[in-house]
JSON list of C-alpha atoms in Angstrom, two decimals:
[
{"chain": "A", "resi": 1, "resn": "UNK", "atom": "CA", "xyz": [-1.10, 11.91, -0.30]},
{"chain": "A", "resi": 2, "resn": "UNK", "atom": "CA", "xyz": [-4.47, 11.18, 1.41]},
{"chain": "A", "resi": 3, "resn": "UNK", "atom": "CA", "xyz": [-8.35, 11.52, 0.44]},
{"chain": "A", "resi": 4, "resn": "UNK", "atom": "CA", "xyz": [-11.63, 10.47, 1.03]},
{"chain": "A", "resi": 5, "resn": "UNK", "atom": "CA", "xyz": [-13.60, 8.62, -1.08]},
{"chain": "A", "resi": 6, "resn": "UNK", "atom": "CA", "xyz": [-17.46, 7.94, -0.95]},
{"chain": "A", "resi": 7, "resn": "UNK", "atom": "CA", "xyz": [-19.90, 5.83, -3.49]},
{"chain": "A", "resi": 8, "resn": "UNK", "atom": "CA", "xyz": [-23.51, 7.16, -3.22]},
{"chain": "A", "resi": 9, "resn": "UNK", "atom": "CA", "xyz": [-25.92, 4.42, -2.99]},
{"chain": "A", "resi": 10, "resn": "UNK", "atom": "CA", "xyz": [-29.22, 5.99, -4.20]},
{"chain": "A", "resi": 11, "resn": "UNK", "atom": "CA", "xyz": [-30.94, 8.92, -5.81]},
{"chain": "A", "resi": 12, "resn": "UNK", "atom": "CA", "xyz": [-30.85, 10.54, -2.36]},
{"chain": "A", "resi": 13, "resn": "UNK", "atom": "CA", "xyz": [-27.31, 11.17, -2.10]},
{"chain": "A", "resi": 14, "resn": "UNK", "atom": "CA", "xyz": [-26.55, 9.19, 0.66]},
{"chain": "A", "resi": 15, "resn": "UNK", "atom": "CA", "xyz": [-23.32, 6.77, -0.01]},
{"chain": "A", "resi": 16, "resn": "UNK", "atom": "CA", "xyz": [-23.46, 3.38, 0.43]},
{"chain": "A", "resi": 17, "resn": "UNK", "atom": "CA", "xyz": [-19.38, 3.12, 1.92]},
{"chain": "A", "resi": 18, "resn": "UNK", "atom": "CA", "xyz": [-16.72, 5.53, 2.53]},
{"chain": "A", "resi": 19, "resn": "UNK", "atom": "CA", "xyz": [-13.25, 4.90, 2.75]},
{"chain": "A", "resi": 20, "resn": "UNK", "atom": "CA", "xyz": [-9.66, 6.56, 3.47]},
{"chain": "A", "resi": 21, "resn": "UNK", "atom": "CA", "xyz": [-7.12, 6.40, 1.14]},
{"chain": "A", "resi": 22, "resn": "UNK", "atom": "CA", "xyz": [-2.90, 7.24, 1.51]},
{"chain": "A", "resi": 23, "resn": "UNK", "atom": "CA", "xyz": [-0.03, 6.45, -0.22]},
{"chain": "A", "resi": 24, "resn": "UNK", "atom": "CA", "xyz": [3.83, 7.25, -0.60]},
{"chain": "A", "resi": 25, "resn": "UNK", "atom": "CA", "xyz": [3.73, 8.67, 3.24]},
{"chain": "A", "resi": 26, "resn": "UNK", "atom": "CA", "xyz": [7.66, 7.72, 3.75]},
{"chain": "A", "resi": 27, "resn": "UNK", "atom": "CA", "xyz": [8.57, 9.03, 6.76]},
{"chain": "A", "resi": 28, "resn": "UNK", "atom": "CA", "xyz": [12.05, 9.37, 8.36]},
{"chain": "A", "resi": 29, "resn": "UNK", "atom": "CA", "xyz": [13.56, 11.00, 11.17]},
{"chain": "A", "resi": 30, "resn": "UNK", "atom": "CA", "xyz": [15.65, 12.70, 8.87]},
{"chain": "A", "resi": 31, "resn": "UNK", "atom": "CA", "xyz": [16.48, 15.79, 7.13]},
{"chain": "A", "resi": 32, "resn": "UNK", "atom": "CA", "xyz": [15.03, 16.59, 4.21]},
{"chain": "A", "resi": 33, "resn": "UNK", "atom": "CA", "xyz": [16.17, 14.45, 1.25]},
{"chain": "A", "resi": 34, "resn": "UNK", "atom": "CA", "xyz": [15.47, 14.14, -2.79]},
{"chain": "A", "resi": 35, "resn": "UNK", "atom": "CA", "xyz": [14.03, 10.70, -4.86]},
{"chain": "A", "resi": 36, "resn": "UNK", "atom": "CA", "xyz": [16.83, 8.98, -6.23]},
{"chain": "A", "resi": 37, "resn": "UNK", "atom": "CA", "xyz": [16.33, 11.42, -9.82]},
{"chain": "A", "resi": 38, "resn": "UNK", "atom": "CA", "xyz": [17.09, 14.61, -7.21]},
{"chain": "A", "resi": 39, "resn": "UNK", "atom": "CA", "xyz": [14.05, 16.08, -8.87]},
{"chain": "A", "resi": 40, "resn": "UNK", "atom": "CA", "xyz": [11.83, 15.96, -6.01]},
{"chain": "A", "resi": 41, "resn": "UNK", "atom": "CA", "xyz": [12.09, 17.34, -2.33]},
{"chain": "A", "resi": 42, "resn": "UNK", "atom": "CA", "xyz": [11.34, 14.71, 0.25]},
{"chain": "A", "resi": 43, "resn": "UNK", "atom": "CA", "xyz": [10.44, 16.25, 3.57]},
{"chain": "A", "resi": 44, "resn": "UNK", "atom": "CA", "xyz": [10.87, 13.34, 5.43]},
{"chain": "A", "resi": 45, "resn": "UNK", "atom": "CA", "xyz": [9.65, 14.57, 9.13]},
{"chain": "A", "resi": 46, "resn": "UNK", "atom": "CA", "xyz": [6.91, 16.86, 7.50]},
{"chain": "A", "resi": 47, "resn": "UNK", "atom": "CA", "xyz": [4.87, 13.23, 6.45]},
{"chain": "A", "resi": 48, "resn": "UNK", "atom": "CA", "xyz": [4.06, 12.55, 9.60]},
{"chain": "A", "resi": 49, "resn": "UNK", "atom": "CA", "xyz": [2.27, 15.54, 10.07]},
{"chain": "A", "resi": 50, "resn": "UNK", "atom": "CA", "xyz": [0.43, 15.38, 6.78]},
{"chain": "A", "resi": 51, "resn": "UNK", "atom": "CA", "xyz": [-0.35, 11.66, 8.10]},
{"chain": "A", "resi": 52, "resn": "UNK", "atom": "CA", "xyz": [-1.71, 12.75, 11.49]},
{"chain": "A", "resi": 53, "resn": "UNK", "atom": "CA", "xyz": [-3.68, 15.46, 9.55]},
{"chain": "A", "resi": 54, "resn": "UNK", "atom": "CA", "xyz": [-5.19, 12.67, 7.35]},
{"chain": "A", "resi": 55, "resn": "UNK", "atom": "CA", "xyz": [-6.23, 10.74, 9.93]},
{"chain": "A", "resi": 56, "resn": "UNK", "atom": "CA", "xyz": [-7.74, 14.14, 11.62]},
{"chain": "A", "resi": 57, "resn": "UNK", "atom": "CA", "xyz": [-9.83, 14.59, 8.81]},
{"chain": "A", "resi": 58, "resn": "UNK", "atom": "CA", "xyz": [-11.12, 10.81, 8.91]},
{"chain": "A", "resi": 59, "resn": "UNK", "atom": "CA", "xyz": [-12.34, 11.42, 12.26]},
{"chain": "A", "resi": 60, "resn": "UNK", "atom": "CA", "xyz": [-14.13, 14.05, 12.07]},
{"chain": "A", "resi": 61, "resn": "UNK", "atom": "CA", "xyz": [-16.44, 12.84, 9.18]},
{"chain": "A", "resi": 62, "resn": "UNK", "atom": "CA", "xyz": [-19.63, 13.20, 11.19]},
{"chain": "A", "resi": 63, "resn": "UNK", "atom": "CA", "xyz": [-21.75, 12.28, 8.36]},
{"chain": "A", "resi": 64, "resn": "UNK", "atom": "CA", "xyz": [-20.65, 8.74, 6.31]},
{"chain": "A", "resi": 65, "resn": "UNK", "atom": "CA", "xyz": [-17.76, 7.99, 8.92]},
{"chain": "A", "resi": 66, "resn": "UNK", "atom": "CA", "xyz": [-15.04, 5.48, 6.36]},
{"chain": "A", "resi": 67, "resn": "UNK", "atom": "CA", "xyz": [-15.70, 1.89, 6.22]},
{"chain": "A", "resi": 68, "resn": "UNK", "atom": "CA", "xyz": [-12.13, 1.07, 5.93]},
{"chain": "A", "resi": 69, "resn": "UNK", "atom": "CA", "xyz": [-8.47, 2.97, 5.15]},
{"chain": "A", "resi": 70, "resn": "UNK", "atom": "CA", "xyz": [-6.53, 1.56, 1.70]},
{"chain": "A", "resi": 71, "resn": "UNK", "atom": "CA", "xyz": [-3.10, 2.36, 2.54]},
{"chain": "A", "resi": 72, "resn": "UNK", "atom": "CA", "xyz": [-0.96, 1.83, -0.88]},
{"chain": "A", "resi": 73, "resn": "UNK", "atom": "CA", "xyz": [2.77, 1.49, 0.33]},
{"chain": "A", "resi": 74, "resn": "UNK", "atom": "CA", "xyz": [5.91, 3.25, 1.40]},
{"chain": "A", "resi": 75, "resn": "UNK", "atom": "CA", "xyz": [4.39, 4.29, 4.88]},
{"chain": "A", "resi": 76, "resn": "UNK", "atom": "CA", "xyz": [8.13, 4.56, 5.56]},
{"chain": "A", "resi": 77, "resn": "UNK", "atom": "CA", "xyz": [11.86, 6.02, 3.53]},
{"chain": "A", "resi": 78, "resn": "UNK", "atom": "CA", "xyz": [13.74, 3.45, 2.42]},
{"chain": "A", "resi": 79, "resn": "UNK", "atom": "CA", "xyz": [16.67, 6.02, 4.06]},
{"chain": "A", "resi": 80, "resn": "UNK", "atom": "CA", "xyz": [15.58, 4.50, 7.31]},
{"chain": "A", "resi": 81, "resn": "UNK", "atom": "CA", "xyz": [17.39, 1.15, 6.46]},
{"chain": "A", "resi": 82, "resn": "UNK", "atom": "CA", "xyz": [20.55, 3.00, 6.03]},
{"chain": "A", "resi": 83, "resn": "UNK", "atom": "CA", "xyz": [20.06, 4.89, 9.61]},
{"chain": "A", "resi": 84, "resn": "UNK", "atom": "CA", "xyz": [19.89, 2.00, 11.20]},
{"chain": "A", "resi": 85, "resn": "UNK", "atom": "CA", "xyz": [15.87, 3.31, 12.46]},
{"chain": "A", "resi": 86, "resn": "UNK", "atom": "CA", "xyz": [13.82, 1.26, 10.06]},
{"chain": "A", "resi": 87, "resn": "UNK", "atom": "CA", "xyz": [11.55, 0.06, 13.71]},
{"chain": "A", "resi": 88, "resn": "UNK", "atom": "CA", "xyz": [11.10, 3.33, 14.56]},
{"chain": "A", "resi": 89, "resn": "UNK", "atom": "CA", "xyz": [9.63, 4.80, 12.30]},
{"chain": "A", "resi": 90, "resn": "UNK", "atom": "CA", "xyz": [7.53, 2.16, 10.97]},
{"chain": "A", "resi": 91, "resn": "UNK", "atom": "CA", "xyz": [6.52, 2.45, 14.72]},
{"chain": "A", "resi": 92, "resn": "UNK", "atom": "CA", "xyz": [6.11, 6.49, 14.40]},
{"chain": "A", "resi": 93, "resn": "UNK", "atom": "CA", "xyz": [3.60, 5.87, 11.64]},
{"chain": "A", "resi": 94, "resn": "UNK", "atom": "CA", "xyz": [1.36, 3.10, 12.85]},
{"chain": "A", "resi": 95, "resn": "UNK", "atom": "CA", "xyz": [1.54, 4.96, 16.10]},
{"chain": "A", "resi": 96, "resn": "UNK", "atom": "CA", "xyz": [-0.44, 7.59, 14.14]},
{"chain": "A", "resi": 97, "resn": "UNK", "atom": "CA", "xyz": [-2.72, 5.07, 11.94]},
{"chain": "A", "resi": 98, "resn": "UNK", "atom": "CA", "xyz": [-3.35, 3.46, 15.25]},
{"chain": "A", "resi": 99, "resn": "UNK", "atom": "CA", "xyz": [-5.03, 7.10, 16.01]},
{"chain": "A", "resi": 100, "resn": "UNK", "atom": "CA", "xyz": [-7.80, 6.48, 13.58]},
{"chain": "A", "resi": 101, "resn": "UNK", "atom": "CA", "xyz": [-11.34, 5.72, 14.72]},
{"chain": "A", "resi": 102, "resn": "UNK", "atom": "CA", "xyz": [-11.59, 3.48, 11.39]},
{"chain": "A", "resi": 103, "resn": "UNK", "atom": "CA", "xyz": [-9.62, 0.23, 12.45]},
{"chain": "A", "resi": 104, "resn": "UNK", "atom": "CA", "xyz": [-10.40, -1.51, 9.19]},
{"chain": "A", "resi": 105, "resn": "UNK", "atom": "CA", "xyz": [-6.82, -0.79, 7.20]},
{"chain": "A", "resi": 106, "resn": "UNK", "atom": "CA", "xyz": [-5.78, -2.83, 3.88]},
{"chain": "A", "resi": 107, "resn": "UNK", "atom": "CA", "xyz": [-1.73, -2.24, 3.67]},
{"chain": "A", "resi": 108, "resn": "UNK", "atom": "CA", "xyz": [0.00, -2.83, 0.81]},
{"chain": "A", "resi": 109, "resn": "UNK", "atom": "CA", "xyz": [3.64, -3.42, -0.05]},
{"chain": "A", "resi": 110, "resn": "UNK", "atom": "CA", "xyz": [5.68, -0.30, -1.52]},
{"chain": "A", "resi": 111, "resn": "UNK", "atom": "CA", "xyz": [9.05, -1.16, -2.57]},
{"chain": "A", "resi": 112, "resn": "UNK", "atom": "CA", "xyz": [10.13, 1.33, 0.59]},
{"chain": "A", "resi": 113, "resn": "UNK", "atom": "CA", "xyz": [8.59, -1.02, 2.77]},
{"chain": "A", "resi": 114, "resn": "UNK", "atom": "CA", "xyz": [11.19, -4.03, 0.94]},
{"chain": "A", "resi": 115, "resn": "UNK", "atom": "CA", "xyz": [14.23, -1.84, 1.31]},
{"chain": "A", "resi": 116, "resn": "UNK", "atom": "CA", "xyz": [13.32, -1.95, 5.53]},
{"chain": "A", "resi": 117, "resn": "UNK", "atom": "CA", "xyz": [11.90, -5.41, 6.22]},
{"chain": "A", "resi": 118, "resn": "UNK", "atom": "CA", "xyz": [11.72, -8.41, 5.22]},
{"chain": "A", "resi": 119, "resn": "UNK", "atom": "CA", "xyz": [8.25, -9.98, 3.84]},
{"chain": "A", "resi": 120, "resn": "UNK", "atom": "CA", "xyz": [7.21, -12.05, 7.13]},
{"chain": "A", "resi": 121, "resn": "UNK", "atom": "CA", "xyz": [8.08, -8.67, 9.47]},
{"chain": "A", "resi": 122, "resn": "UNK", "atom": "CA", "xyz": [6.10, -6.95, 7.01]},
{"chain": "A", "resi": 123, "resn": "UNK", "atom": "CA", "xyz": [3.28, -9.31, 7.37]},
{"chain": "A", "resi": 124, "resn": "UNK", "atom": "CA", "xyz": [3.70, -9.27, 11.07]},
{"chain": "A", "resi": 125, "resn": "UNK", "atom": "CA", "xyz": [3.50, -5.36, 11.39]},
{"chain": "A", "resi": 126, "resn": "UNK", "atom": "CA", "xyz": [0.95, -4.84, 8.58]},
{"chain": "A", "resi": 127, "resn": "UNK", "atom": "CA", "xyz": [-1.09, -7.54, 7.97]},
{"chain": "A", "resi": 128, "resn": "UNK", "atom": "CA", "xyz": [-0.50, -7.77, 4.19]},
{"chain": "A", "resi": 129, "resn": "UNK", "atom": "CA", "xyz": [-1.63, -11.42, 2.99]},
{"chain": "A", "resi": 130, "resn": "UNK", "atom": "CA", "xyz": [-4.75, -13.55, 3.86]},
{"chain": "A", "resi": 131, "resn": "UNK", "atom": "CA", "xyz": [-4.20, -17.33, 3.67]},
{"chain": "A", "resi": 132, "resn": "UNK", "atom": "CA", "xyz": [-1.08, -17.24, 2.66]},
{"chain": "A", "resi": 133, "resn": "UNK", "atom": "CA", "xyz": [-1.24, -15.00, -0.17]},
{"chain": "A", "resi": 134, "resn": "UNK", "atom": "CA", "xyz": [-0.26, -11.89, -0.93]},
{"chain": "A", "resi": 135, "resn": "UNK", "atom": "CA", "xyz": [-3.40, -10.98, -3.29]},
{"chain": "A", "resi": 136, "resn": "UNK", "atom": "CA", "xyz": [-6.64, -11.25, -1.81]},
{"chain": "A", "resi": 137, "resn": "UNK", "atom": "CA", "xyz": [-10.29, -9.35, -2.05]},
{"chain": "A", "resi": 138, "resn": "UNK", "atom": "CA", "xyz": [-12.73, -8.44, -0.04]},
{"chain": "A", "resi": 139, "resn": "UNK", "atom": "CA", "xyz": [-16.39, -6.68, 0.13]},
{"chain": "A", "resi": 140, "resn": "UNK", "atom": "CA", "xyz": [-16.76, -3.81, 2.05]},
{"chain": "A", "resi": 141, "resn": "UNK", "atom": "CA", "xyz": [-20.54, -3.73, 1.44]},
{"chain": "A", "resi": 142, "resn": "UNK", "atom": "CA", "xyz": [-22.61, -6.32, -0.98]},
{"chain": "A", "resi": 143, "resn": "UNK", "atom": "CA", "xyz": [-22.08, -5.22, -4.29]},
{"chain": "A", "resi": 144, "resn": "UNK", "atom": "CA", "xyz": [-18.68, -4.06, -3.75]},
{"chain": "A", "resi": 145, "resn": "UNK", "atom": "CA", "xyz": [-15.09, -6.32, -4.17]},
{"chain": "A", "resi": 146, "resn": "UNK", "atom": "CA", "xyz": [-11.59, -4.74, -4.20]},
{"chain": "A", "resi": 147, "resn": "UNK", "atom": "CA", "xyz": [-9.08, -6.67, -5.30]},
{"chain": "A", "resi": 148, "resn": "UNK", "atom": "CA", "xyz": [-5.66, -6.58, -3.12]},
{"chain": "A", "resi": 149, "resn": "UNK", "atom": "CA", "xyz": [-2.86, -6.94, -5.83]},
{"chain": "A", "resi": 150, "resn": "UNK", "atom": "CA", "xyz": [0.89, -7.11, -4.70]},
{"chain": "A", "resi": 151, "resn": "UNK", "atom": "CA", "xyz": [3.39, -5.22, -7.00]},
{"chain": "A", "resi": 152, "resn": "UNK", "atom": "CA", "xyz": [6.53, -7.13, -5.74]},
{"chain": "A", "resi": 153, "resn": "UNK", "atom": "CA", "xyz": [5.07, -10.28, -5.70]},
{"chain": "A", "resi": 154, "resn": "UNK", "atom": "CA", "xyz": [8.54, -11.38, -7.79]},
{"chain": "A", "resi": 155, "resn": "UNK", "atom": "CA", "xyz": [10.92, -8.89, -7.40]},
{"chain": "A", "resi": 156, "resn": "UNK", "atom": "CA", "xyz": [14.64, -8.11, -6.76]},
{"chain": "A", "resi": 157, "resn": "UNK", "atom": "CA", "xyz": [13.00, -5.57, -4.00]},
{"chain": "A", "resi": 158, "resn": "UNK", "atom": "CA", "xyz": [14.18, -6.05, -0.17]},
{"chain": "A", "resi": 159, "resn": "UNK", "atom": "CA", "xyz": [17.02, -6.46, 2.09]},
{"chain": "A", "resi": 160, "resn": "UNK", "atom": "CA", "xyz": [17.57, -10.12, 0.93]},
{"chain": "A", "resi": 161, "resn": "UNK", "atom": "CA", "xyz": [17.44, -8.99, -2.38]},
{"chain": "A", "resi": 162, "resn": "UNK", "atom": "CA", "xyz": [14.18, -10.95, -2.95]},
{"chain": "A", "resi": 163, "resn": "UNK", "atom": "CA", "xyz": [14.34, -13.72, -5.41]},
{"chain": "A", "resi": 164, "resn": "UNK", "atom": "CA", "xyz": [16.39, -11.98, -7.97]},
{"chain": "A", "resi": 165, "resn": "UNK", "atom": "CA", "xyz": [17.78, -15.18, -10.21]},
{"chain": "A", "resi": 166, "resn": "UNK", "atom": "CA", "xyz": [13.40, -15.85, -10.03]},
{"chain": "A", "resi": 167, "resn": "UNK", "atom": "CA", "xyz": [12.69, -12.19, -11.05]},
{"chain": "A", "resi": 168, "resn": "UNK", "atom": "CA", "xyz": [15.14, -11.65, -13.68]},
{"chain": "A", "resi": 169, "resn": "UNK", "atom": "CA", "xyz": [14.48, -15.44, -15.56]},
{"chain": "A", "resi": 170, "resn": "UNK", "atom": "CA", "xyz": [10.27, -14.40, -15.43]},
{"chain": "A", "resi": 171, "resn": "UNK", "atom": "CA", "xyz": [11.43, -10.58, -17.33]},
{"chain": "A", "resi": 172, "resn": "UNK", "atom": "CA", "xyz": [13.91, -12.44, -19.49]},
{"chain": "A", "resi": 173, "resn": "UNK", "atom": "CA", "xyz": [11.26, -15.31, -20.99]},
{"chain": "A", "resi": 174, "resn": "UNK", "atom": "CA", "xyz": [8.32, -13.09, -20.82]},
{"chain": "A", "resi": 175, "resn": "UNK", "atom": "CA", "xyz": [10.28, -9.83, -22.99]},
{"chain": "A", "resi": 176, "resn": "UNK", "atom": "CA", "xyz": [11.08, -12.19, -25.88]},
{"chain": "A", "resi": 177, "resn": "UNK", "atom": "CA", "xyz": [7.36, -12.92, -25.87]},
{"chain": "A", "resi": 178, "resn": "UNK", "atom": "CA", "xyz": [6.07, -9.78, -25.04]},
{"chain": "A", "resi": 179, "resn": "UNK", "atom": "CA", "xyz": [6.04, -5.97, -25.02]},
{"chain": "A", "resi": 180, "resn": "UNK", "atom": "CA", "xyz": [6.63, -4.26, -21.59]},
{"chain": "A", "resi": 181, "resn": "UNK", "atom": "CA", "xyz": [3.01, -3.44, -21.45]},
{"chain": "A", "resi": 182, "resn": "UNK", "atom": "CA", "xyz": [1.26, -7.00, -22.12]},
{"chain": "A", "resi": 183, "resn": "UNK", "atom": "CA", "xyz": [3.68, -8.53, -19.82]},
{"chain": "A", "resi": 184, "resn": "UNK", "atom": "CA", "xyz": [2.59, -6.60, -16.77]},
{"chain": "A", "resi": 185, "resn": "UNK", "atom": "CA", "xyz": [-0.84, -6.92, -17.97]},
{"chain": "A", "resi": 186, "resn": "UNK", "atom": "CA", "xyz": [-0.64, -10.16, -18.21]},
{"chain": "A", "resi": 187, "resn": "UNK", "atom": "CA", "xyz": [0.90, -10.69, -14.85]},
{"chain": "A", "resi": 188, "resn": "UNK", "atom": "CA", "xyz": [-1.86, -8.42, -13.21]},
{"chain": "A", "resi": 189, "resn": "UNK", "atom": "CA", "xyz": [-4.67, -10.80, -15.01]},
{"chain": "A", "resi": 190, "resn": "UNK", "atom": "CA", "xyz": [-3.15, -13.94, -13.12]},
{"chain": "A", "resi": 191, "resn": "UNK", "atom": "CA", "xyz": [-3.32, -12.05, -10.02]},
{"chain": "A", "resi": 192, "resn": "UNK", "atom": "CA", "xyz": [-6.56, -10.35, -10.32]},
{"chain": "A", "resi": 193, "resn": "UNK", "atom": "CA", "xyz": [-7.88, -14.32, -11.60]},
{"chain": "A", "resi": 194, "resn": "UNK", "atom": "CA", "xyz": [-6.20, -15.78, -8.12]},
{"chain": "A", "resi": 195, "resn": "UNK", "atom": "CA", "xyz": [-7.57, -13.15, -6.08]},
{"chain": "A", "resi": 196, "resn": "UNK", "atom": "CA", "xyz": [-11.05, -13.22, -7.08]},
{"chain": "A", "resi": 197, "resn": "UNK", "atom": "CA", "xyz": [-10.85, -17.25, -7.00]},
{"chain": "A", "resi": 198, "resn": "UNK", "atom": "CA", "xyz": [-9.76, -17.10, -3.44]},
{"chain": "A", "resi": 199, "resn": "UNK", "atom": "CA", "xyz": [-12.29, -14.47, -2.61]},
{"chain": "A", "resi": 200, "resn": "UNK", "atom": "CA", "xyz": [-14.86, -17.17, -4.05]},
{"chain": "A", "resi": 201, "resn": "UNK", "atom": "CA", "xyz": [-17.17, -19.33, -1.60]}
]
């Protein structure tokens, strides 16, 4: 769920950046729960704990303190929609990112994120495009460039159903032309090319 992450810059060990990385947190005030196979126990409440003991661990780095946190969706259930407490807890976990000494965070979208809020809230509460866009990069240190890509950019995701007649006409042209695995390929290479233009001058 979370780690630490360092690249050394030199022979002498020392890194050049370090950064925070956590994913599929999705927290609810709820009782424990499955994923929608009922193969996996989902202990809602417990997440926030393991969050707050993520963001422990980031502050006590002593040595290399993280240059920035990479946060890679579903911060919160998509039960919470349902229960009416999709605020709250998106509140309850930013509450405990807020915690971190690192302010520097890079959110994405998780498709639990869609099932809770619209894309502007989402923007509003996590800061999730740059210009307008929902791909960007950036550079952490000279040298360096992430690329920001967004997984639902189309998508039938969200409480307004997205864009599905846009979502389902893009799968429909692009599987008579392609296998499953060149078409999302080929999608990520169009984001990947716009983000890295509008990371340019």
């Amino acid at each position: 769920m979370a780690s630490s992450s360092f690249v050394k810059a030199s022979s002498d060990g020392a890194p050049l950046f370090s950064f925070g990385i956590i994913a599929d947190v999705q927290y609810a005030d709820a009782a424990d729960g499955s994923d929608f196979a009922k193969t996996v126990v989902r202990r809602y409440r417990q997440s926030l704990r393991l969050l707050r003991g993520a963001v422990t661990s980031w502050n006590r780095r002593k040595h290399s303190p993280i240059s920035f946190i990479a946060q890679l969706g579903d911060l919160v259930d998509g039960c919470n929609a349902g229960l009416g407490q999709s605020v709250q807890a998106m509140d309850a976990v930013l509450n405990e990112l807020g915690r971190s000494k690192c302010k520097e965070i890079y959110h994405l979208i998780g498709n639990h994120e869609l099932y809770n809020f619209d894309r502007s809230t989402l923007d509003k509460l996590l800061n999730t495009s740059r210009d307008g866009k929902s791909y960007y990069a950036f550079r952490p240190v000279p040298g360096w460039k992430f690329l920001v890509l967004d997984a639902y950019d189309i998508s039938t995701a969200g409480p307004a159903g997205g864009d599905p007649e846009e979502a389902y006409a893009m799968l429909v042209c692009n599987l008579l032309c392609y296998s499953w695995m060149s078409f999302f390929v080929e999608i990520s290479r169009v984001e990947i090319r716009g983000a890295e233009l509008g990371a340019m001058g």
